[in-house]
Short mmCIF file of C-alpha atoms in Angstrom, two decimals:
data_model
loop_
_atom_site.label_atom_id
_atom_site.label_comp_id
_atom_site.label_asym_id
_atom_site.label_seq_id
_atom_site.Cartn_x
_atom_site.Cartn_y
_atom_site.Cartn_z
CA MET X 226 61.75 30.42 -6.61
CA SER X 227 61.91 29.09 -9.68
CA ASP X 228 63.58 26.13 -8.68
CA ALA X 229 61.13 25.80 -5.63
CA MET X 230 58.32 25.97 -7.82
CA ALA X 231 58.85 23.71 -10.76
CA GLY X 232 57.85 20.17 -10.61
CA LEU X 233 55.36 19.87 -8.21
CA THR X 234 52.92 17.90 -7.70
CA GLU X 235 49.42 17.84 -8.34
CA MET X 236 48.47 18.30 -4.82
CA ARG X 237 51.17 20.75 -4.13
CA LYS X 238 49.46 23.12 -7.54
CA LYS X 239 46.41 21.90 -5.73
CA CYS X 240 47.02 23.45 -2.12
CA LEU X 241 48.39 26.77 -3.87
CA LYS X 242 45.29 27.17 -5.93
CA ASP X 243 43.85 27.10 -3.04
CA ILE X 244 45.54 29.62 -1.41
CA GLY X 245 45.55 31.64 -4.23
CA PHE X 246 49.03 31.84 -5.16
CA GLU X 247 47.96 29.34 -8.65
CA ARG X 248 50.63 32.03 -10.49
CA PHE X 249 53.11 31.17 -9.06
CA ILE X 250 53.02 27.17 -10.54
CA ASN X 251 56.15 27.37 -12.45
CA PHE X 252 57.01 30.93 -11.73
CA PRO X 253 59.23 31.47 -14.92
CA ILE X 254 61.85 34.31 -13.62
CA THR X 255 65.29 32.13 -12.80
CA GLU X 256 67.62 35.91 -12.76
CA LEU X 257 66.82 39.46 -13.28
CA PRO X 258 69.76 41.38 -15.39
CA GLY X 259 71.33 43.65 -12.94
CA ALA X 260 70.91 46.78 -15.50
CA LEU X 261 67.32 46.89 -15.10
CA LEU X 262 67.78 45.93 -11.47
CA TYR X 263 70.19 48.55 -10.17
CA TYR X 264 68.13 51.33 -12.40
CA VAL X 265 63.89 50.14 -11.23
CA VAL X 266 66.05 50.66 -7.71
CA ASP X 267 67.96 53.91 -8.13
CA LYS X 268 64.23 55.25 -10.07
CA PHE X 269 61.88 54.93 -6.93
CA HIS X 270 61.09 57.38 -4.88
CA PRO X 271 59.58 55.64 -1.15
CA THR X 272 57.99 58.45 -0.32
CA SER X 273 55.66 59.13 -3.29
CA MET X 274 55.78 55.06 -3.83
CA GLU X 275 56.11 56.20 -7.40
CA LEU X 276 58.77 55.04 -10.19
CA ARG X 277 60.04 57.71 -12.04
CA LEU X 278 61.15 57.64 -15.48
CA GLU X 279 61.68 60.02 -18.02
CA LYS X 280 58.19 59.97 -19.95
CA GLY X 281 56.68 60.18 -16.23
CA SER X 282 56.28 58.58 -13.43
CA ILE X 283 54.64 55.77 -12.18
CA LYS X 284 52.20 55.33 -9.77
CA ILE X 285 52.78 52.24 -6.81
CA THR X 286 49.54 50.75 -4.80
CA LYS X 287 48.42 47.62 -3.69
CA GLN X 288 46.08 47.22 -7.23
CA ARG X 289 49.99 47.65 -9.24
CA ILE X 290 51.27 44.80 -7.29
CA HIS X 291 48.45 42.17 -8.14
CA ASP X 292 48.08 42.94 -11.50
CA MET X 293 52.52 41.87 -11.79
CA ILE X 294 52.66 39.24 -9.69
CA GLY X 295 48.58 38.40 -9.32
CA VAL X 296 48.38 37.06 -5.78
CA PRO X 297 46.02 37.96 -3.29
CA MET X 298 44.63 41.77 -1.83
CA GLY X 299 42.06 40.52 0.95
CA LYS X 300 41.10 42.53 3.80
CA MET X 301 43.29 41.30 6.17
CA LYS X 302 46.82 42.79 7.19
CA LEU X 303 49.59 39.75 8.07
CA GLU X 304 50.64 41.71 10.51
CA ASP X 305 47.42 41.94 12.39
CA LEU X 306 46.15 38.39 12.40
CA GLU X 307 46.56 36.61 15.85
CA GLN X 308 50.63 35.70 16.65
CA ARG X 309 51.22 31.82 17.38
CA ASP X 310 52.12 31.32 21.57
CA PRO X 311 56.05 31.64 21.53
CA ASP X 312 55.61 28.30 22.92
CA ASP X 313 53.27 26.77 19.99
CA PRO X 314 54.22 23.06 19.02
CA PHE X 315 54.17 24.18 15.20
CA ILE X 316 56.96 27.10 15.29
CA ALA X 317 59.46 23.84 16.78
CA GLU X 318 58.38 21.40 14.24
CA TRP X 319 58.40 23.81 11.07
CA GLU X 320 61.71 24.67 12.54
CA SER X 321 63.34 21.85 12.54
CA GLN X 322 63.60 20.97 9.31
CA TYR X 323 66.64 23.25 8.82
CA SER X 324 68.27 21.95 12.34
CA ASN X 325 71.54 21.68 9.58
CA VAL X 326 71.47 25.44 8.52
CA ALA X 327 72.83 28.33 10.78
CA LYS X 328 70.68 30.56 9.80
CA ILE X 329 67.23 29.56 7.63
CA THR X 330 67.24 31.99 3.96
CA PRO X 331 65.49 31.57 1.13
CA ALA X 332 67.85 29.15 -0.66
CA ALA X 333 67.42 26.81 2.60
CA ILE X 334 63.55 26.90 1.69
CA SER X 335 63.76 26.63 -1.93
CA THR X 336 66.12 23.55 -0.70
CA GLU X 337 63.80 22.25 1.76
CA ILE X 338 60.55 22.38 -0.94
CA THR X 339 62.21 20.19 -3.01
CA SER X 340 64.22 17.42 -1.18
CA THR X 341 60.33 16.65 0.34
CA PHE X 342 56.89 16.01 -1.33
CA ASP X 343 54.29 16.56 1.13
CA ALA X 344 51.21 18.97 0.99
CA ASP X 345 50.75 19.80 4.03
CA PHE X 346 50.78 22.99 6.23
CA ILE X 347 54.17 22.95 6.54
CA PHE X 348 55.01 22.60 3.13
CA THR X 349 52.05 25.95 2.99
CA ILE X 350 54.32 28.04 5.08
CA ASN X 351 56.78 26.80 3.04
CA PHE X 352 55.82 28.40 0.16
CA LEU X 353 54.54 31.08 2.02
CA THR X 354 57.52 32.19 4.12
CA LEU X 355 59.75 31.45 -0.04
CA PHE X 356 56.99 34.04 -1.02
CA ALA X 357 57.16 36.37 1.79
CA SER X 358 61.66 36.87 1.36
CA THR X 359 62.10 36.37 -2.43
CA MET X 360 58.92 38.39 -3.47
CA GLY X 361 59.65 41.05 -0.26
CA THR X 362 62.34 41.29 2.06
CA VAL X 363 64.59 39.40 4.19
CA ASP X 364 67.32 41.20 7.10
CA ASN X 365 70.69 42.32 5.91
CA GLY X 366 71.80 38.94 6.29
CA ALA X 367 69.68 37.08 3.58
CA LYS X 368 68.29 35.63 6.55
CA VAL X 369 64.28 34.92 6.69
CA PHE X 370 62.30 36.86 8.62
CA PRO X 371 59.57 35.51 11.01
CA THR X 372 56.25 36.88 10.25
CA VAL X 373 54.54 34.64 8.15
CA LEU X 374 55.11 31.92 10.89
CA LYS X 375 54.18 33.70 13.54
CA HIS X 376 50.71 35.16 12.00
CA VAL X 377 49.40 32.34 9.45
CA LYS X 378 47.20 29.63 11.50
CA GLU X 379 45.73 26.07 10.52
CA ASN X 380 42.97 27.80 10.34
CA ASP X 381 43.61 31.05 8.10
CA VAL X 382 41.92 31.55 5.51
CA ILE X 383 45.22 32.36 3.57
CA SER X 384 43.41 34.30 0.24
CA ASP X 385 41.75 36.69 2.55
CA ILE X 386 45.75 37.85 3.59
CA ASP X 387 46.34 41.85 2.19
CA TRP X 388 49.37 40.01 0.50
CA CYS X 389 49.27 42.95 -2.02
CA GLY X 390 49.75 44.95 0.89
CA TYR X 391 52.57 43.33 2.91
CA ILE X 392 54.90 43.88 -0.24
CA LEU X 393 54.05 47.66 -0.82
CA GLU X 394 54.90 48.22 2.58
CA CYS X 395 58.26 45.28 1.97
CA LEU X 396 58.77 47.99 -0.60
CA ARG X 397 58.09 51.22 1.23
CA THR X 398 60.84 50.49 3.67
CA SER X 399 63.77 48.87 1.44
CA ARG X 400 65.48 51.34 -0.25
CA HIS X 401 66.93 52.27 3.44
CA ASN X 402 69.63 50.44 2.52
CA TRP X 403 70.29 51.75 -1.31
CA GLU X 404 73.39 53.65 -0.13
CA LYS X 405 75.34 50.66 0.81
CA VAL X 406 73.33 48.69 -2.49
CA LYS X 407 75.57 51.26 -4.85
CA ASN X 408 78.53 50.15 -2.67
CA GLY X 409 78.56 46.57 -3.46
CA ASP X 410 76.00 45.20 -1.57
CA PHE X 411 72.78 43.51 -1.66
CA TYR X 412 69.14 44.94 -2.45
CA TYR X 413 66.55 43.28 0.14
CA GLY X 414 63.60 44.84 -1.39
CA PRO X 415 60.95 43.35 -4.20
CA ALA X 416 63.02 43.28 -6.92
CA THR X 417 60.60 41.96 -8.99
CA PHE X 418 58.17 43.97 -8.43
CA LEU X 419 59.82 46.67 -9.95
CA CYS X 420 61.40 45.42 -12.96
CA LEU X 421 58.13 43.96 -14.47
CA LEU X 422 56.03 47.37 -13.26
CA TYR X 423 58.83 48.74 -15.64
CA LEU X 424 58.83 45.99 -18.52
CA ASP X 425 55.15 46.09 -18.46
CA SER X 426 54.85 50.29 -18.26
CA THR X 427 57.37 50.87 -21.42
CA ASN X 428 56.47 50.30 -24.79
CA PHE X 429 59.64 49.43 -26.71
CA PRO X 430 58.70 48.95 -30.16
CA GLN X 431 61.82 46.73 -31.17
CA PHE X 432 60.67 43.95 -28.82
CA GLN X 433 56.53 44.14 -28.62
CA VAL X 434 55.33 41.76 -26.25
CA MET X 435 51.44 40.70 -25.23
CA ARG X 436 50.33 42.23 -21.92
CA HIS X 437 48.76 39.98 -19.61
CA ARG X 438 47.60 40.15 -15.64
CA PRO X 439 49.41 39.33 -14.09
CA ALA X 440 52.48 40.82 -15.83
CA MET X 441 54.72 37.80 -14.68
CA ARG X 442 53.18 35.49 -17.28
CA SER X 443 54.54 38.11 -19.67
CA TRP X 444 57.81 37.34 -19.02
CA ASN X 445 60.62 34.67 -18.53
CA THR X 446 64.72 35.99 -18.01
CA GLN X 447 65.49 35.04 -21.07
CA ALA X 448 62.94 37.57 -22.19
CA MET X 449 63.73 39.80 -19.52
CA ARG X 450 67.38 39.96 -20.75
CA LYS X 451 66.73 40.16 -24.75
CA ARG X 452 64.03 43.06 -24.04
CA ILE X 453 66.57 45.06 -21.64
CA GLY X 454 69.85 44.01 -23.62
CA MET X 455 68.36 45.68 -27.44
CA GLU X 456 67.73 48.85 -24.48
CA ILE X 457 70.79 49.60 -23.49
CA LYS X 458 72.74 49.06 -26.91
CA GLU X 459 69.70 51.88 -28.24
CA ASN X 460 70.66 53.97 -25.04
CA CYS X 461 66.42 54.24 -23.99
CA LEU X 462 67.21 52.54 -20.64
CA GLY X 463 64.17 54.86 -18.86
CA LYS X 464 63.74 56.63 -22.20
CA LEU X 465 60.82 55.42 -23.32
CA GLU X 466 57.15 56.46 -24.00
CA HIS X 467 54.59 54.90 -21.79
CA HIS X 468 51.48 52.60 -22.37
CA GLU X 469 48.20 52.90 -21.70
CA LYS X 470 46.34 51.22 -19.62
CA PHE X 471 45.35 47.87 -19.75
CA ASP X 472 42.95 46.75 -21.65
CA PRO X 473 41.86 43.22 -21.69
CA GLU X 474 40.12 43.23 -24.30
CA GLU X 475 42.24 45.53 -26.41
CA GLU X 476 43.15 43.38 -29.42
CA GLN X 477 47.32 42.68 -29.36
CA THR X 478 48.97 41.15 -32.63
CA GLY X 479 51.92 41.53 -34.30
CA LEU X 480 54.24 39.45 -36.78
CA ASN X 481 57.37 39.77 -33.62
CA PHE X 482 54.89 39.89 -30.35
CA TYR X 483 56.58 36.99 -27.51
CA LYS X 484 53.41 35.66 -26.75
CA GLY X 485 54.64 34.95 -23.07
CA THR X 486 54.72 32.04 -20.49
CA ASP X 487 51.29 29.93 -19.25
CA VAL X 488 52.04 29.25 -16.00
CA TYR X 489 49.44 26.58 -15.62
CA ASN X 490 50.95 24.52 -17.85
CA GLU X 491 54.62 22.74 -18.19
CA PRO X 492 57.17 24.16 -19.85
CA LEU X 493 58.38 22.08 -22.86
CA PRO X 494 61.93 21.54 -23.41
CA PRO X 495 62.94 23.42 -26.44
CA LYS X 496 62.70 21.59 -29.89
CA ARG X 497 65.99 20.74 -31.68
CA PRO X 498 66.09 22.63 -35.37
CA GLU X 499 65.54 19.93 -38.03
CA THR X 500 65.54 21.82 -41.19
CA LYS X 501 67.98 24.20 -42.98
CA GLU X 502 66.58 26.90 -41.17
CA GLU X 503 65.81 26.37 -38.56
CA PHE X 504 69.11 25.19 -37.73
CA VAL X 505 69.47 29.78 -39.88
CA ASP X 506 66.70 31.17 -37.25
CA LYS X 507 68.53 29.17 -34.21
CA ILE X 508 72.34 30.33 -35.04
CA GLU X 509 70.33 33.93 -35.69
CA GLU X 510 68.44 33.92 -33.11
CA LYS X 511 71.55 32.81 -30.92
CA PHE X 512 73.52 35.44 -32.16
CA GLU X 513 71.39 38.33 -31.00
CA ASN X 514 71.14 37.09 -27.50
CA ILE X 515 75.12 36.93 -27.80
CA SER X 516 75.19 40.51 -28.81
CA ASN X 517 72.41 42.00 -26.21
CA GLU X 518 73.94 40.39 -23.30
CA LYS X 519 77.13 42.13 -24.49
CA ALA X 520 75.79 45.13 -25.23
CA GLU X 521 74.80 44.34 -20.36
CA LEU X 522 77.94 43.24 -19.78
CA ALA X 523 79.99 46.02 -21.57
CA GLU X 524 77.38 48.84 -19.63
CA THR X 525 78.26 47.33 -16.23
CA LEU X 526 81.93 46.82 -16.56
CA LYS X 527 81.28 50.42 -17.94
CA GLU X 528 79.08 51.59 -15.12
CA GLY X 529 81.59 50.14 -12.40
CA MET X 530 84.82 51.47 -13.72
CA GLN X 531 83.80 55.33 -12.85
CA LYS X 532 82.71 54.34 -9.70
CA PHE X 533 85.68 52.66 -8.54
CA GLN X 534 87.90 54.22 -10.12
CA GLY X 535 91.40 52.45 -10.17
CA ASP X 536 90.19 49.06 -8.64
CA LYS X 537 92.81 46.45 -10.57
CA THR X 538 89.85 43.33 -10.51
CA LEU X 539 87.28 46.09 -12.50
CA PHE X 540 90.76 46.56 -14.58
CA THR X 541 91.32 43.22 -15.27
CA LEU X 542 87.99 42.18 -15.91
CA CYS X 543 87.63 44.74 -19.06
CA LYS X 544 90.38 43.02 -20.36
CA PRO X 545 89.01 40.53 -23.05
CA SER X 546 90.96 37.99 -22.67
CA ALA X 547 89.66 37.48 -19.02
CA TYR X 548 86.49 36.12 -20.57
CA LEU X 549 88.71 33.88 -22.16
CA LYS X 550 90.72 32.59 -18.54
CA PRO X 551 89.53 28.49 -17.73
CA LYS X 552 87.91 28.28 -14.03
CA ALA X 553 90.13 27.08 -11.98
CA SER X 554 87.57 24.75 -10.17
CA SER X 555 84.40 23.99 -10.32
CA VAL X 556 83.59 24.85 -7.41
CA ALA X 557 82.31 28.48 -6.70
CA LYS X 558 84.43 30.67 -3.76
CA PRO X 559 81.71 32.98 -1.43
CA GLN X 560 81.22 35.78 -2.55
CA LYS X 561 80.22 38.87 -1.07
CA THR X 562 77.92 40.22 -3.11
CA PRO X 563 75.74 38.75 -6.05
CA SER X 564 77.21 39.94 -9.83
CA ALA X 565 75.90 43.08 -11.60
CA TRP X 566 75.26 41.23 -14.27
CA ASP X 567 72.29 38.75 -12.81
CA VAL X 568 70.66 38.86 -10.23
CA GLY X 569 69.24 35.63 -8.61
CA VAL X 570 65.29 35.74 -7.83
CA GLY X 571 65.19 34.59 -3.91
CA SER X 572 68.80 32.33 -4.63
CA GLY X 573 66.11 29.70 -5.62
#
C-alpha cells in the first residue's frame, strides 16, 4: 500500500479525497513488527469481537475501525450493491491490466498503480481493490477477491459505502486459519487495524505518542518498531494500562512526544546532521534503534525455537555468525512464509 500511495499525482490525490480515502495519501506504514502482529492476532477473539489484553478487553466495532484508519462508514453494504453482469466489458478491461501475471495480488495492483498516471475509474477500482485486500483480506493464495470489481460501478457514491463494516466482516472471518499461521503460514486478515488498535489503546510511558484520529496518522513503521522493541525489552507487551477514551480537546504535551505523521504532506527526506550535537543525537538514535530491533529479534528467535524444537535452520540463525555471512546473491529466493521480524503491509 505504501509504495502505491507515494508520489501520487494531484489528480489522483483529488480522486482519493473525492471518494473519502484521503487519509491513505502517503500511507506511512510499510511493514508491521512481526512480534506485534503475532500477539494481536493471537489475542483477538472473533466470537466476542474483542482484543483481550491483560489489563482488559477492547471491543471492536465499526466506529473503532473508522477511528483507526479513517475510511467512510456509509449506510450501504458493499456486498448489497447491485452486481455487474458477468459479461460487463469493464470487467474484461480491468482484468486485461494483469494479463501478464498468473494471479492478481496486492503486489501486482501496487505495481500497476505506480506504473500508470491516469486518475480514471480504472485507478479508483485498482485503489479500492488494493485497500480491500491489504486492509481487509485476500484468499489463502494471496489473490485478491473480486468483490470491489463486481459491486462498485461508475455511478455509485463510493463514500456512501460502509467500508468499516467490510473490514469488520473480514476481521470476523479471518482468524479461521490462525492455527496455520502459528505453524508458519500467512495471516490474511486486517493486520494493520489490529496493530493500530493495540498501539493507540495502550499507554507506554517510555514512548509517548501524540494520539490522532484516525490513529493511522500517529504511526509509521519506524515508530511501531521502536515502541514494540522497547516493550519487548521491558517484558511488558500486552501488559500495559489502557488509555482513556480519546478526547480531541485533550492537551497532549510532553518533552519526548512523537508527533506522528501528516498524510496530506509529502514526507520530507531525513535531515543530515551538521553540528557535533546533531551527530551525537543521530548516532544515539541509531544505537537505540539497533538495540530495540535486537530485542525483538531475540524474542522472535526464542519463540521459533520453542515452537520448532530441534529445527536446524532456526538453530543456525541463533548463532551470531549467521548475521555476518555475506549474501550469496542479490536476488532473494522465493520463500513460503514472510519473516517473523517484519510483515509487509499488503506487499506494497
